[in-house]
């Protein structure tokens, strides 16, 4: 995949989901592609599905916070960044924990 090839990345993500429909990572990855393509609603749907499949997916909460913030849902974004921070801390990822806390403090 070439850098910036969102259409190809979207096709790859769709194939990954078709092959592994219970993969939270596949939905999260497609959410990233959709977000980068400007499809915030599509990204939000994918992050919601990733979280539904795995409530411990800290990255999906963080990414959903970014979308919510971009859509003007600041309270929803704060809630998701806090959940992401807590999960990252539980999972021992102090760098990602600090990034989520920094987002909250920067609001």
PDB file of C-alpha atoms in Angstrom:
ATOM      1  CA  UNK A   1       0.000   0.000   0.000  1.00  0.00           C
ATOM      2  CA  UNK A   2       1.366   3.384  -0.959  1.00  0.00           C
ATOM      3  CA  UNK A   3       1.402   6.226   1.521  1.00  0.00           C
ATOM      4  CA  UNK A   4      -1.873   8.084   1.272  1.00  0.00           C
ATOM      5  CA  UNK A   5      -3.648   5.261  -0.560  1.00  0.00           C
ATOM      6  CA  UNK A   6      -6.819   5.486   1.494  1.00  0.00           C
ATOM      7  CA  UNK A   7      -8.954   3.666  -1.083  1.00  0.00           C
ATOM      8  CA  UNK A   8      -6.586   0.699  -1.094  1.00  0.00           C
ATOM      9  CA  UNK A   9      -6.369   0.757   2.681  1.00  0.00           C
ATOM     10  CA  UNK A  10     -10.156   0.810   2.921  1.00  0.00           C
ATOM     11  CA  UNK A  11     -10.402  -2.182   0.585  1.00  0.00           C
ATOM     12  CA  UNK A  12      -7.788  -4.050   2.638  1.00  0.00           C
ATOM     13  CA  UNK A  13      -9.664  -3.224   5.839  1.00  0.00           C
ATOM     14  CA  UNK A  14     -12.947  -4.449   4.376  1.00  0.00           C
ATOM     15  CA  UNK A  15     -11.292  -7.732   3.414  1.00  0.00           C
ATOM     16  CA  UNK A  16      -9.804  -8.098   6.905  1.00  0.00           C
ATOM     17  CA  UNK A  17     -13.246  -7.591   8.461  1.00  0.00           C
ATOM     18  CA  UNK A  18     -14.811 -10.079   6.065  1.00  0.00           C
ATOM     19  CA  UNK A  19     -12.166 -12.669   6.998  1.00  0.00           C
ATOM     20  CA  UNK A  20     -12.330 -11.938  10.738  1.00  0.00           C
ATOM     21  CA  UNK A  21     -15.658 -10.272  11.575  1.00  0.00           C
ATOM     22  CA  UNK A  22     -15.004 -10.575  15.322  1.00  0.00           C
ATOM     23  CA  UNK A  23     -11.654  -8.759  15.155  1.00  0.00           C
ATOM     24  CA  UNK A  24     -11.775  -5.524  17.122  1.00  0.00           C
ATOM     25  CA  UNK A  25      -8.406  -4.567  15.624  1.00  0.00           C
ATOM     26  CA  UNK A  26      -9.783  -4.852  12.092  1.00  0.00           C
ATOM     27  CA  UNK A  27     -12.627  -2.460  12.909  1.00  0.00           C
ATOM     28  CA  UNK A  28     -10.256  -0.086  14.680  1.00  0.00           C
ATOM     29  CA  UNK A  29      -7.916  -0.098  11.682  1.00  0.00           C
ATOM     30  CA  UNK A  30     -10.761   0.604   9.264  1.00  0.00           C
ATOM     31  CA  UNK A  31     -11.861   3.407  11.574  1.00  0.00           C
ATOM     32  CA  UNK A  32      -8.427   4.984  11.223  1.00  0.00           C
ATOM     33  CA  UNK A  33      -8.648   4.759   7.432  1.00  0.00           C
ATOM     34  CA  UNK A  34     -12.111   6.283   7.419  1.00  0.00           C
ATOM     35  CA  UNK A  35     -11.054   9.062   9.782  1.00  0.00           C
ATOM     36  CA  UNK A  36      -8.042   9.863   7.599  1.00  0.00           C
ATOM     37  CA  UNK A  37     -10.372   9.948   4.574  1.00  0.00           C
ATOM     38  CA  UNK A  38     -12.651  12.465   6.288  1.00  0.00           C
ATOM     39  CA  UNK A  39     -15.442   9.965   7.005  1.00  0.00           C
ATOM     40  CA  UNK A  40     -15.894  10.774  10.690  1.00  0.00           C
ATOM     41  CA  UNK A  41     -19.289   9.067  10.984  1.00  0.00           C
ATOM     42  CA  UNK A  42     -17.933   5.883   9.417  1.00  0.00           C
ATOM     43  CA  UNK A  43     -14.932   6.017  11.730  1.00  0.00           C
ATOM     44  CA  UNK A  44     -17.216   6.478  14.733  1.00  0.00           C
ATOM     45  CA  UNK A  45     -19.237   3.412  13.723  1.00  0.00           C
ATOM     46  CA  UNK A  46     -16.083   1.321  13.376  1.00  0.00           C
ATOM     47  CA  UNK A  47     -14.674   2.430  16.728  1.00  0.00           C
ATOM     48  CA  UNK A  48     -18.034   1.678  18.363  1.00  0.00           C
ATOM     49  CA  UNK A  49     -17.930  -1.825  16.870  1.00  0.00           C
ATOM     50  CA  UNK A  50     -14.319  -2.355  17.973  1.00  0.00           C
ATOM     51  CA  UNK A  51     -15.271  -1.373  21.524  1.00  0.00           C
ATOM     52  CA  UNK A  52     -18.364  -3.579  21.422  1.00  0.00           C
ATOM     53  CA  UNK A  53     -16.137  -6.523  20.467  1.00  0.00           C
ATOM     54  CA  UNK A  54     -13.447  -5.724  23.044  1.00  0.00           C
ATOM     55  CA  UNK A  55     -14.184  -3.362  25.928  1.00  0.00           C
ATOM     56  CA  UNK A  56     -10.460  -3.387  26.816  1.00  0.00           C
ATOM     57  CA  UNK A  57      -9.327  -1.909  23.475  1.00  0.00           C
ATOM     58  CA  UNK A  58      -7.741   1.277  24.780  1.00  0.00           C
ATOM     59  CA  UNK A  59      -6.708   2.408  21.307  1.00  0.00           C
ATOM     60  CA  UNK A  60     -10.300   2.274  20.048  1.00  0.00           C
ATOM     61  CA  UNK A  61     -11.441   4.468  22.957  1.00  0.00           C
ATOM     62  CA  UNK A  62      -8.633   6.930  22.243  1.00  0.00           C
ATOM     63  CA  UNK A  63      -9.471   7.021  18.540  1.00  0.00           C
ATOM     64  CA  UNK A  64     -13.187   7.408  19.233  1.00  0.00           C
ATOM     65  CA  UNK A  65     -12.345  10.343  21.497  1.00  0.00           C
ATOM     66  CA  UNK A  66     -10.564  12.023  18.589  1.00  0.00           C
ATOM     67  CA  UNK A  67     -13.650  11.613  16.392  1.00  0.00           C
ATOM     68  CA  UNK A  68     -16.011  12.793  19.110  1.00  0.00           C
ATOM     69  CA  UNK A  69     -13.868  15.850  19.703  1.00  0.00           C
ATOM     70  CA  UNK A  70     -13.843  16.587  15.976  1.00  0.00           C
ATOM     71  CA  UNK A  71     -17.628  16.304  15.893  1.00  0.00           C
ATOM     72  CA  UNK A  72     -17.990  18.755  18.784  1.00  0.00           C
ATOM     73  CA  UNK A  73     -18.810  16.174  21.475  1.00  0.00           C
ATOM     74  CA  UNK A  74     -16.242  17.372  24.005  1.00  0.00           C
ATOM     75  CA  UNK A  75     -17.797  15.561  26.980  1.00  0.00           C
ATOM     76  CA  UNK A  76     -17.866  12.290  25.047  1.00  0.00           C
ATOM     77  CA  UNK A  77     -14.255  12.843  24.033  1.00  0.00           C
ATOM     78  CA  UNK A  78     -13.165  13.453  27.624  1.00  0.00           C
ATOM     79  CA  UNK A  79     -14.984  10.320  28.769  1.00  0.00           C
ATOM     80  CA  UNK A  80     -13.298   8.210  26.084  1.00  0.00           C
ATOM     81  CA  UNK A  81      -9.833   9.672  26.713  1.00  0.00           C
ATOM     82  CA  UNK A  82     -10.287   8.899  30.413  1.00  0.00           C
ATOM     83  CA  UNK A  83     -11.315   5.318  29.636  1.00  0.00           C
ATOM     84  CA  UNK A  84      -8.355   4.993  27.268  1.00  0.00           C
ATOM     85  CA  UNK A  85      -5.998   6.386  29.912  1.00  0.00           C
ATOM     86  CA  UNK A  86      -7.264   3.966  32.560  1.00  0.00           C
ATOM     87  CA  UNK A  87      -6.984   0.982  30.230  1.00  0.00           C
ATOM     88  CA  UNK A  88      -3.501   1.965  29.066  1.00  0.00           C
ATOM     89  CA  UNK A  89      -2.416   2.267  32.693  1.00  0.00           C
ATOM     90  CA  UNK A  90      -3.924  -1.147  33.524  1.00  0.00           C
ATOM     91  CA  UNK A  91      -2.115  -2.605  30.524  1.00  0.00           C
ATOM     92  CA  UNK A  92       1.205  -1.054  31.538  1.00  0.00           C
ATOM     93  CA  UNK A  93       1.449   1.401  28.650  1.00  0.00           C
ATOM     94  CA  UNK A  94       2.487   4.547  30.518  1.00  0.00           C
ATOM     95  CA  UNK A  95       3.373   6.455  27.340  1.00  0.00           C
ATOM     96  CA  UNK A  96      -0.134   6.069  25.890  1.00  0.00           C
ATOM     97  CA  UNK A  97      -1.605   6.777  29.342  1.00  0.00           C
ATOM     98  CA  UNK A  98       0.285  10.089  29.439  1.00  0.00           C
ATOM     99  CA  UNK A  99      -0.871  10.975  25.904  1.00  0.00           C
ATOM    100  CA  UNK A 100      -4.527  10.472  26.863  1.00  0.00           C
ATOM    101  CA  UNK A 101      -4.147  12.502  30.064  1.00  0.00           C
ATOM    102  CA  UNK A 102      -2.433  15.263  28.077  1.00  0.00           C
ATOM    103  CA  UNK A 103      -5.430  15.401  25.721  1.00  0.00           C
ATOM    104  CA  UNK A 104      -7.799  15.783  28.684  1.00  0.00           C
ATOM    105  CA  UNK A 105      -5.661  18.447  30.330  1.00  0.00           C
ATOM    106  CA  UNK A 106      -5.417  20.353  27.048  1.00  0.00           C
ATOM    107  CA  UNK A 107      -9.169  20.808  26.791  1.00  0.00           C
TER     108      UNK A 107
END
